[in-house]
Amino acid sequence: MARIFLLPGIFPLLLILTQAITAQGAVRGVHASGPLEDSVRISPLAKCASCPTKEEITAPGVGFALEMGYGTAALRLHDGKYQTVARVEGDEAYTSLLRSLAMGPKYREPDNDASPWEKMKYLKERAQRLLNKAMGRPATPQSAVLGDMVSKLRSKTEAALGDGQNVTAAVLSSPEKIRLTSEELNDALDYLEIRNLMAEPDDIGELYAGSAAYAGFGLGLCKNYTDPEACRQEEREFLDDWVIYLDFSDYSLSGTVKRFFLGVRNGVDYYSWIEPGLGLERLKEMEETEYWTAVTAHIHRMVERFGEVVSRLMFTGPSAADPRFEEAVKNAFRQRAGLSDESQIVDRDGGKGQVQDFVFATAKGAAEFAKRRQEVRCVEDEECKPIRNAWLEEGKRQMGLGPQIVLHA
C-alpha cells in the first residue's frame, strides 16, 4: 500500500519542480526594476465589461506595513481620508528575523552570474516552498513569522471595520533595506488567503517603505486616478524630487536616497543603509553625546554624497519626532546649503497646521496603493461616471470611522 500511495505523489512533486524551473524568471535580473517596481497605475487597462458595483467602488484600501520591530495597519477610505488602525509590537521571532534580513545580503535570489550550484539550490528551495503551500502549510519558517504579524494586523483591521467585514485583499510594504520580494510577500499573504493587490491583475512588483511613505504623506499622487489618461497628464507635471528618507525607531536607524520622477509610481533608490545598533533603545547603553554623535555621523555620510541634489527630507518611525533627532539631522546638514533650514524639513507640519503621522505614514501609503489598485482594474465607459460620483457623495456623508487626516486639501 505504501508503494501505491507514494507513486501518485511523485507527479505533484514533479509538477512543483517544473513550476519552480519555469518560474526561473523570478531570479534577479528578470524582475521589473527601476520605475516599474513602484508603479501604482495599472497600464494598459482593459475595457470594463460593466460598471462597478457599490461595493467595488466604496471598499476601503487596506495597507499593512512591516517595520523594524513592529507592524502597522491603516485604511484608505473612499472619501479620500485615512484611518489609522493599529501598531502591533513584534515578538522575539519577528524582531530577530527582520534584523537578520536587514543585515543579510541585499538580494536573496541568485542573479544571472550565480553559479549553477547556487541556482540549483534556489530551485530546490523554491520547490519545497511550493510543496509546503500546496499542503496548506507556511511556505517557509520566514513566511510563518511574517504571516503571524500580518494575521495580527488583519485582526485589528477587521475589528476596526466592524459589521463582520473580512480583509481579503491588501498591500504589504517592507523596509527599504530588506526589500521583500514578490514571492516572499505572496508566501506570507497566501497562507492567510489575502490577495496581494500589487500582483493583480498585472504583477508590477513590490512596495517598499520609501515609496509607501511618500504616498502616505500625500506626495506624488495624481488626483484623477480613476481616469488613466488624466492621471498620466497630471504625472507629467510632477517635478523630480530627490528625497533623503530617514526611519528612526527604538529598533533601528535607516536611511535611503530616492529619486521620484513623474510621481510616486516612478521611484528609484540610489543609496540605502540600516543600523540596528542605533535604535533609540541603544541610548540606554551609551553615553548620550556619543550616541547622538554616531547618529549624526551616519546621516552626514548621506549628506556628503547627495546633499547637493536632495530637495526633500522625509521622516518615519515612532522616534522621528524626538527633538534630539531633529537636532542631529540639522547638524548633519549644517555644512550644506539648501536644507539646513528646518522649514524645509517637510512632513513635520505639512503646511496644514498639524503634525504629520510618522508612525503610520507607510501603512497609509500602502492603503493608498491598495485603494487605487483594487478600484481601478479596467477602463470604464462614460456612463459609469455618474454612478461613481453618486457613491462618492454618499461616502462623504456616511464614512467616518475614527481619527482621520485629509489626503488632498
Tab-separated table of C-alpha atoms in Angstrom:
chain	number	residue	atom	x	y	z
A	1	MET	CA	0.000	0.000	0.000
A	2	ALA	CA	2.834	2.365	0.804
A	3	ARG	CA	4.263	1.889	-2.668
A	4	ILE	CA	0.891	2.587	-4.271
A	5	PHE	CA	0.499	5.734	-2.140
A	6	LEU	CA	3.936	7.126	-2.969
A	7	LEU	CA	3.844	6.656	-6.719
A	8	PRO	CA	0.980	9.110	-7.364
A	9	GLY	CA	2.741	11.536	-5.023
A	10	ILE	CA	5.644	11.732	-7.432
A	11	PHE	CA	3.574	13.555	-10.030
A	12	PRO	CA	2.667	16.555	-7.838
A	13	LEU	CA	6.326	16.793	-6.848
A	14	LEU	CA	7.404	16.752	-10.479
A	15	LEU	CA	4.777	19.381	-11.278
A	16	ILE	CA	6.000	21.590	-8.449
A	17	LEU	CA	9.618	21.220	-9.556
A	18	THR	CA	8.575	22.084	-13.108
A	19	GLN	CA	6.812	25.196	-11.819
A	20	ALA	CA	9.919	26.181	-9.898
A	21	ILE	CA	12.083	25.826	-13.002
A	22	THR	CA	9.531	27.584	-15.212
A	23	ALA	CA	9.433	30.448	-12.741
A	24	GLN	CA	13.158	30.975	-13.018
A	25	GLY	CA	12.268	34.434	-14.290
A	26	ALA	CA	11.962	35.253	-10.601
A	27	VAL	CA	15.752	35.145	-10.498
A	28	ARG	CA	17.080	38.672	-10.064
A	29	GLY	CA	17.779	40.357	-13.370
A	30	VAL	CA	14.430	39.372	-14.863
A	31	HIS	CA	12.359	41.251	-12.277
A	32	ALA	CA	10.828	44.565	-13.197
A	33	SER	CA	13.129	47.213	-11.778
A	34	GLY	CA	13.567	50.949	-11.620
A	35	PRO	CA	10.408	52.911	-12.456
A	36	LEU	CA	8.245	49.820	-12.866
A	37	GLU	CA	8.807	48.382	-9.416
A	38	ASP	CA	6.924	51.140	-7.596
A	39	SER	CA	4.085	51.642	-10.078
A	40	VAL	CA	0.608	52.301	-8.688
A	41	ARG	CA	-1.205	52.641	-12.009
A	42	ILE	CA	-2.192	49.554	-13.954
A	43	SER	CA	-1.287	50.064	-17.608
A	44	PRO	CA	-2.502	49.213	-20.106
A	45	LEU	CA	-6.008	48.728	-18.778
A	46	ALA	CA	-8.580	46.537	-20.483
A	47	LYS	CA	-12.090	47.846	-21.152
A	48	CYS	CA	-14.575	47.093	-18.374
A	49	ALA	CA	-17.354	44.632	-19.172
A	50	SER	CA	-19.747	46.545	-16.894
A	51	CYS	CA	-19.889	49.434	-14.455
A	52	PRO	CA	-18.516	48.756	-10.968
A	53	THR	CA	-20.793	47.856	-8.078
A	54	LYS	CA	-21.236	49.926	-4.946
A	55	GLU	CA	-19.028	47.506	-3.014
A	56	GLU	CA	-16.247	47.694	-5.584
A	57	ILE	CA	-16.295	51.489	-5.562
A	58	THR	CA	-16.574	52.150	-1.837
A	59	ALA	CA	-14.438	49.347	-0.371
A	60	PRO	CA	-11.577	50.838	1.668
A	61	GLY	CA	-7.991	50.097	0.733
A	62	VAL	CA	-6.158	48.058	3.371
A	63	GLY	CA	-2.490	48.780	3.963
A	64	PHE	CA	-0.095	46.823	6.152
A	65	ALA	CA	3.482	47.921	6.830
A	66	LEU	CA	6.185	45.645	8.166
A	67	GLU	CA	8.592	47.775	10.185
A	68	MET	CA	11.722	47.002	12.165
A	69	GLY	CA	10.344	45.601	15.418
A	70	TYR	CA	6.658	46.234	14.795
A	71	GLY	CA	3.904	46.401	12.194
A	72	THR	CA	1.204	48.961	11.394
A	73	ALA	CA	-2.162	48.934	9.643
A	74	ALA	CA	-4.245	51.689	8.059
A	75	LEU	CA	-7.296	52.143	5.854
A	76	ARG	CA	-7.747	54.462	2.885
A	77	LEU	CA	-11.437	55.314	2.845
A	78	HIS	CA	-13.456	56.093	-0.251
A	79	ASP	CA	-13.929	59.739	0.736
A	80	GLY	CA	-10.167	60.286	0.469
A	81	LYS	CA	-9.412	60.087	4.181
A	82	TYR	CA	-7.210	57.714	6.135
A	83	GLN	CA	-7.971	55.796	9.284
A	84	THR	CA	-5.052	54.599	11.365
A	85	VAL	CA	-5.866	51.177	12.765
A	86	ALA	CA	-3.144	49.722	14.962
A	87	ARG	CA	0.514	49.365	15.765
A	88	VAL	CA	1.475	45.828	16.790
A	89	GLU	CA	4.786	45.157	18.514
A	90	GLY	CA	6.731	42.218	17.137
A	91	ASP	CA	7.713	39.239	19.239
A	92	GLU	CA	11.273	37.948	19.519
A	93	ALA	CA	10.935	35.793	16.399
A	94	TYR	CA	9.782	38.786	14.349
A	95	THR	CA	12.401	41.254	15.554
A	96	SER	CA	15.172	38.681	15.108
A	97	LEU	CA	14.012	37.849	11.582
A	98	LEU	CA	13.877	41.458	10.411
A	99	ARG	CA	17.263	42.198	11.927
A	100	SER	CA	18.685	39.148	10.144
A	101	LEU	CA	17.142	40.176	6.816
A	102	ALA	CA	18.324	43.771	7.211
A	103	MET	CA	21.911	42.738	7.856
A	104	GLY	CA	21.889	39.948	5.266
A	105	PRO	CA	22.506	40.127	1.517
A	106	LYS	CA	20.562	42.730	-0.447
A	107	TYR	CA	19.267	40.087	-2.854
A	108	ARG	CA	18.044	36.720	-1.626
A	109	GLU	CA	17.633	35.310	-5.129
A	110	PRO	CA	20.530	34.274	-7.371
A	111	ASP	CA	21.420	36.746	-10.093
A	112	ASN	CA	22.387	35.904	-13.656
A	113	ASP	CA	26.026	35.486	-12.632
A	114	ALA	CA	25.288	32.949	-9.910
A	115	SER	CA	26.916	29.539	-10.130
A	116	PRO	CA	24.905	26.519	-11.322
A	117	TRP	CA	25.058	25.186	-7.764
A	118	GLU	CA	23.529	28.389	-6.354
A	119	LYS	CA	20.761	28.337	-8.949
A	120	MET	CA	20.006	24.668	-8.313
A	121	LYS	CA	19.934	25.284	-4.556
A	122	TYR	CA	17.452	28.115	-5.096
A	123	LEU	CA	15.241	25.951	-7.323
A	124	LYS	CA	15.261	23.181	-4.720
A	125	GLU	CA	14.235	25.629	-2.005
A	126	ARG	CA	11.557	27.083	-4.251
A	127	ALA	CA	10.146	23.640	-4.993
A	128	GLN	CA	9.937	22.991	-1.255
A	129	ARG	CA	8.127	26.303	-0.778
A	130	LEU	CA	5.564	25.381	-3.414
A	131	LEU	CA	5.118	21.932	-1.906
A	132	ASN	CA	4.538	23.388	1.558
A	133	LYS	CA	1.942	25.809	0.170
A	134	ALA	CA	0.214	23.010	-1.737
A	135	MET	CA	-0.092	21.098	1.548
A	136	GLY	CA	-1.606	24.095	3.338
A	137	ARG	CA	1.488	24.896	5.378
A	138	PRO	CA	3.525	28.118	5.560
A	139	ALA	CA	5.917	28.185	2.623
A	140	THR	CA	8.952	28.778	4.855
A	141	PRO	CA	9.715	29.474	8.520
A	142	GLN	CA	10.238	33.105	7.440
A	143	SER	CA	6.777	33.366	5.895
A	144	ALA	CA	5.277	31.843	9.052
A	145	VAL	CA	6.812	34.620	11.176
A	146	LEU	CA	5.793	37.382	8.764
A	147	GLY	CA	2.359	35.821	8.370
A	148	ASP	CA	1.873	35.876	12.129
A	149	MET	CA	2.442	39.643	12.176
A	150	VAL	CA	0.120	40.174	9.196
A	151	SER	CA	-2.512	37.995	10.881
A	152	LYS	CA	-2.434	40.223	13.964
A	153	LEU	CA	-2.709	43.346	11.823
A	154	ARG	CA	-5.620	41.817	9.918
A	155	SER	CA	-7.474	41.025	13.152
A	156	LYS	CA	-7.091	44.622	14.315
A	157	THR	CA	-8.258	45.887	10.927
A	158	GLU	CA	-11.325	43.654	10.815
A	159	ALA	CA	-12.265	44.850	14.293
A	160	ALA	CA	-11.964	48.457	13.090
A	161	LEU	CA	-14.080	47.749	10.007
A	162	GLY	CA	-16.829	46.137	12.078
A	163	ASP	CA	-20.053	44.577	10.761
A	164	GLY	CA	-18.287	41.269	10.225
A	165	GLN	CA	-16.207	42.612	7.334
A	166	ASN	CA	-13.214	40.487	6.402
A	167	VAL	CA	-9.890	41.581	4.949
A	168	THR	CA	-9.430	39.550	1.777
A	169	ALA	CA	-7.073	41.850	-0.158
A	170	ALA	CA	-4.313	44.246	0.869
A	171	VAL	CA	-0.964	45.805	0.037
A	172	LEU	CA	2.009	44.995	2.248
A	173	SER	CA	5.100	47.216	2.392
A	174	SER	CA	8.537	46.264	3.698
A	175	PRO	CA	11.621	48.230	4.820
A	176	GLU	CA	13.872	49.620	2.095
A	177	LYS	CA	16.946	47.697	3.237
A	178	ILE	CA	15.056	44.401	3.435
A	179	ARG	CA	13.080	44.698	0.197
A	180	LEU	CA	10.916	41.596	0.431
A	181	THR	CA	10.404	40.033	-2.985
A	182	SER	CA	7.013	39.389	-4.565
A	183	GLU	CA	7.438	35.710	-3.784
A	184	GLU	CA	8.221	36.377	-0.119
A	185	LEU	CA	5.245	38.716	0.179
A	186	ASN	CA	2.939	36.263	-1.558
A	187	ASP	CA	4.144	33.434	0.683
A	188	ALA	CA	3.037	35.378	3.764
A	189	LEU	CA	-0.263	36.580	2.278
A	190	ASP	CA	-1.275	33.368	0.510
A	191	TYR	CA	-1.198	31.385	3.753
A	192	LEU	CA	-3.707	33.859	5.205
A	193	GLU	CA	-5.785	33.835	1.998
A	194	ILE	CA	-5.201	37.563	1.443
A	195	ARG	CA	-4.811	38.693	-2.168
A	196	ASN	CA	-1.701	40.734	-2.871
A	197	LEU	CA	-3.086	43.738	-4.749
A	198	MET	CA	0.351	44.647	-6.062
A	199	ALA	CA	0.231	41.418	-8.061
A	200	GLU	CA	-3.217	41.774	-9.626
A	201	PRO	CA	-4.226	41.945	-12.383
A	202	ASP	CA	-0.668	42.585	-13.559
A	203	ASP	CA	2.331	41.907	-11.356
A	204	ILE	CA	4.204	45.209	-11.137
A	205	GLY	CA	6.494	44.374	-8.263
A	206	GLU	CA	6.858	45.202	-4.618
A	207	LEU	CA	6.172	48.239	-2.468
A	208	TYR	CA	8.988	49.471	-0.263
A	209	ALA	CA	8.785	51.834	2.680
A	210	GLY	CA	10.182	54.927	0.946
A	211	SER	CA	7.551	54.905	-1.787
A	212	ALA	CA	4.820	53.932	0.679
A	213	ALA	CA	5.686	56.828	2.995
A	214	TYR	CA	5.897	59.253	0.059
A	215	ALA	CA	2.340	58.311	-0.901
A	216	GLY	CA	1.245	58.278	2.742
A	217	PHE	CA	2.280	61.914	3.071
A	218	GLY	CA	0.145	62.728	0.015
A	219	LEU	CA	3.092	63.232	-2.336
A	220	GLY	CA	3.398	62.227	-5.988
A	221	LEU	CA	-0.228	61.145	-6.347
A	222	CYS	CA	-2.459	62.053	-9.268
A	223	LYS	CA	-5.940	63.090	-8.157
A	224	ASN	CA	-7.769	61.605	-11.152
A	225	TYR	CA	-6.590	58.049	-10.630
A	226	THR	CA	-9.836	56.558	-11.971
A	227	ASP	CA	-9.047	58.118	-15.365
A	228	PRO	CA	-5.726	56.661	-16.612
A	229	GLU	CA	-5.134	59.334	-19.243
A	230	ALA	CA	-5.964	62.216	-16.900
A	231	CYS	CA	-3.683	60.654	-14.289
A	232	ARG	CA	-0.899	60.383	-16.835
A	233	GLN	CA	-1.294	64.045	-17.762
A	234	GLU	CA	-1.076	65.050	-14.103
A	235	GLU	CA	2.056	62.982	-13.593
A	236	ARG	CA	3.799	64.736	-16.462
A	237	GLU	CA	3.611	67.934	-14.426
A	238	PHE	CA	5.365	66.469	-11.381
A	239	LEU	CA	8.919	67.705	-10.861
A	240	ASP	CA	11.878	65.500	-9.997
A	241	ASP	CA	12.074	65.058	-6.242
A	242	TRP	CA	15.292	63.803	-4.636
A	243	VAL	CA	14.465	62.569	-1.149
A	244	ILE	CA	16.555	61.629	1.851
A	245	TYR	CA	14.281	59.265	3.736
A	246	LEU	CA	15.118	58.542	7.390
A	247	ASP	CA	13.331	55.973	9.548
A	248	PHE	CA	14.014	56.088	13.281
A	249	SER	CA	12.580	53.804	15.954
A	250	ASP	CA	13.614	52.050	19.151
A	251	TYR	CA	14.921	49.226	16.983
A	252	SER	CA	16.998	50.893	14.262
A	253	LEU	CA	18.056	53.938	12.284
A	254	SER	CA	17.978	53.698	8.498
A	255	GLY	CA	18.398	55.999	5.540
A	256	THR	CA	17.594	55.889	1.832
A	257	VAL	CA	18.226	58.309	-1.007
A	258	LYS	CA	15.415	58.020	-3.515
A	259	ARG	CA	14.551	59.934	-6.655
A	260	PHE	CA	10.902	60.310	-7.636
A	261	PHE	CA	10.049	61.497	-11.131
A	262	LEU	CA	6.584	61.648	-12.667
A	263	GLY	CA	5.150	60.966	-9.231
A	264	VAL	CA	5.296	58.180	-6.699
A	265	ARG	CA	4.940	55.432	-9.300
A	266	ASN	CA	8.470	56.149	-10.509
A	267	GLY	CA	10.824	55.810	-7.573
A	268	VAL	CA	14.456	54.744	-7.905
A	269	ASP	CA	16.797	54.004	-4.998
A	270	TYR	CA	20.339	55.358	-5.192
A	271	TYR	CA	21.639	54.565	-1.723
A	272	SER	CA	20.346	52.701	1.317
A	273	TRP	CA	21.654	51.643	4.729
A	274	ILE	CA	20.384	50.450	8.103
A	275	GLU	CA	21.967	50.397	11.549
A	276	PRO	CA	20.083	48.264	14.096
A	277	GLY	CA	22.667	49.284	16.689
A	278	LEU	CA	21.477	52.899	16.595
A	279	GLY	CA	17.830	52.454	17.513
A	280	LEU	CA	16.746	54.781	20.315
A	281	GLU	CA	16.803	51.886	22.787
A	282	ARG	CA	20.594	51.843	22.400
A	283	LEU	CA	20.731	55.196	24.189
A	284	LYS	CA	20.215	53.284	27.449
A	285	GLU	CA	23.591	51.619	26.913
A	286	MET	CA	25.611	54.561	25.551
A	287	GLU	CA	26.651	57.978	26.780
A	288	GLU	CA	24.190	60.469	25.273
A	289	THR	CA	26.717	62.657	23.468
A	290	GLU	CA	28.410	59.592	21.983
A	291	TYR	CA	25.089	58.194	20.780
A	292	TRP	CA	23.849	61.343	19.041
A	293	THR	CA	27.277	61.944	17.533
A	294	ALA	CA	27.063	58.484	15.949
A	295	VAL	CA	23.548	59.205	14.642
A	296	THR	CA	24.705	62.495	13.142
A	297	ALA	CA	27.733	60.837	11.532
A	298	HIS	CA	25.622	58.209	9.757
A	299	ILE	CA	23.277	60.839	8.351
A	300	HIS	CA	26.156	63.139	7.417
A	301	ARG	CA	27.654	60.442	5.180
A	302	MET	CA	24.466	60.574	3.101
A	303	VAL	CA	24.604	64.351	3.017
A	304	GLU	CA	28.200	64.318	1.805
A	305	ARG	CA	27.256	62.166	-1.169
A	306	PHE	CA	23.834	63.527	-2.086
A	307	GLY	CA	23.260	66.775	-0.190
A	308	GLU	CA	23.622	68.984	-3.244
A	309	VAL	CA	20.828	67.286	-5.189
A	310	VAL	CA	18.372	66.497	-2.380
A	311	SER	CA	15.170	68.540	-2.435
A	312	ARG	CA	13.267	66.931	0.439
A	313	LEU	CA	13.689	65.241	3.791
A	314	MET	CA	11.154	62.629	4.846
A	315	PHE	CA	10.888	61.076	8.308
A	316	THR	CA	9.058	57.994	9.575
A	317	GLY	CA	9.177	55.958	12.755
A	318	PRO	CA	7.972	56.435	16.355
A	319	SER	CA	11.238	58.126	17.384
A	320	ALA	CA	11.375	60.568	14.454
A	321	ALA	CA	9.524	63.225	16.469
A	322	ASP	CA	12.251	63.285	19.129
A	323	PRO	CA	13.695	66.845	19.144
A	324	ARG	CA	17.178	65.424	19.719
A	325	PHE	CA	16.861	63.511	16.459
A	326	GLU	CA	15.796	66.650	14.644
A	327	GLU	CA	18.859	68.425	16.014
A	328	ALA	CA	21.089	65.559	14.861
A	329	VAL	CA	19.656	65.854	11.346
A	330	LYS	CA	20.205	69.617	11.320
A	331	ASN	CA	23.792	69.111	12.474
A	332	ALA	CA	24.359	66.658	9.630
A	333	PHE	CA	23.220	69.296	7.141
A	334	ARG	CA	24.896	72.231	8.831
A	335	GLN	CA	27.768	72.351	6.364
A	336	ARG	CA	25.459	72.078	3.366
A	337	ALA	CA	23.404	74.831	1.803
A	338	GLY	CA	19.773	74.335	0.907
A	339	LEU	CA	18.390	72.036	3.573
A	340	SER	CA	19.810	73.389	6.820
A	341	ASP	CA	16.637	75.395	7.414
A	342	GLU	CA	14.124	73.414	9.488
A	343	SER	CA	11.254	74.900	7.461
A	344	GLN	CA	12.356	72.652	4.601
A	345	ILE	CA	12.141	69.530	6.739
A	346	VAL	CA	8.756	68.629	5.332
A	347	ASP	CA	6.377	66.185	6.952
A	348	ARG	CA	6.981	67.907	10.309
A	349	ASP	CA	3.960	70.116	9.678
A	350	GLY	CA	2.979	69.750	6.019
A	351	GLY	CA	1.646	73.293	5.882
A	352	LYS	CA	-1.744	72.322	7.352
A	353	GLY	CA	-1.073	73.175	10.985
A	354	GLN	CA	-0.992	69.538	12.097
A	355	VAL	CA	1.926	67.299	12.939
A	356	GLN	CA	2.364	64.566	10.362
A	357	ASP	CA	1.977	60.956	11.388
A	358	PHE	CA	5.453	59.423	11.343
A	359	VAL	CA	4.292	56.085	12.769
A	360	PHE	CA	1.575	55.261	10.229
A	361	ALA	CA	2.853	57.001	7.087
A	362	THR	CA	3.997	53.787	5.397
A	363	ALA	CA	0.788	51.907	6.234
A	364	LYS	CA	-1.267	54.826	4.889
A	365	GLY	CA	0.746	54.767	1.684
A	366	ALA	CA	0.208	51.022	1.344
A	367	ALA	CA	-3.525	51.603	1.877
A	368	GLU	CA	-3.472	54.276	-0.844
A	369	PHE	CA	-1.867	51.832	-3.261
A	370	ALA	CA	-4.449	49.206	-2.280
A	371	LYS	CA	-7.394	51.539	-2.842
A	372	ARG	CA	-6.188	52.545	-6.295
A	373	ARG	CA	-5.233	49.037	-7.345
A	374	GLN	CA	-8.493	47.393	-6.289
A	375	GLU	CA	-10.787	50.163	-7.511
A	376	VAL	CA	-9.267	50.773	-10.948
A	377	ARG	CA	-8.900	47.476	-12.769
A	378	CYS	CA	-10.223	48.411	-16.223
A	379	VAL	CA	-11.294	51.399	-18.349
A	380	GLU	CA	-14.913	52.334	-17.668
A	381	ASP	CA	-17.487	53.744	-20.085
A	382	GLU	CA	-18.677	57.321	-19.657
A	383	GLU	CA	-21.995	56.017	-18.320
A	384	CYS	CA	-20.171	54.767	-15.208
A	385	LYS	CA	-19.075	58.236	-14.065
A	386	PRO	CA	-22.457	59.283	-12.592
A	387	ILE	CA	-22.519	56.035	-10.609
A	388	ARG	CA	-19.074	56.734	-9.174
A	389	ASN	CA	-19.929	60.333	-8.338
A	390	ALA	CA	-23.122	59.309	-6.552
A	391	TRP	CA	-21.321	56.854	-4.313
A	392	LEU	CA	-18.520	59.336	-3.650
A	393	GLU	CA	-21.016	61.860	-2.288
A	394	GLU	CA	-22.712	59.126	-0.278
A	395	GLY	CA	-19.349	58.101	1.139
A	396	LYS	CA	-18.579	61.648	2.236
A	397	ARG	CA	-21.817	61.689	4.221
A	398	GLN	CA	-21.559	58.263	5.793
A	399	MET	CA	-17.914	57.244	6.218
A	400	GLY	CA	-16.450	58.481	9.479
A	401	LEU	CA	-14.520	55.635	11.071
A	402	GLY	CA	-12.263	57.441	13.523
A	403	PRO	CA	-9.276	59.824	13.632
A	404	GLN	CA	-8.514	60.787	10.047
A	405	ILE	CA	-6.189	63.004	8.026
A	406	VAL	CA	-7.309	64.572	4.757
A	407	LEU	CA	-5.293	63.285	1.819
A	408	HIS	CA	-5.872	66.213	-0.534
A	409	ALA	CA	-6.520	69.766	0.538
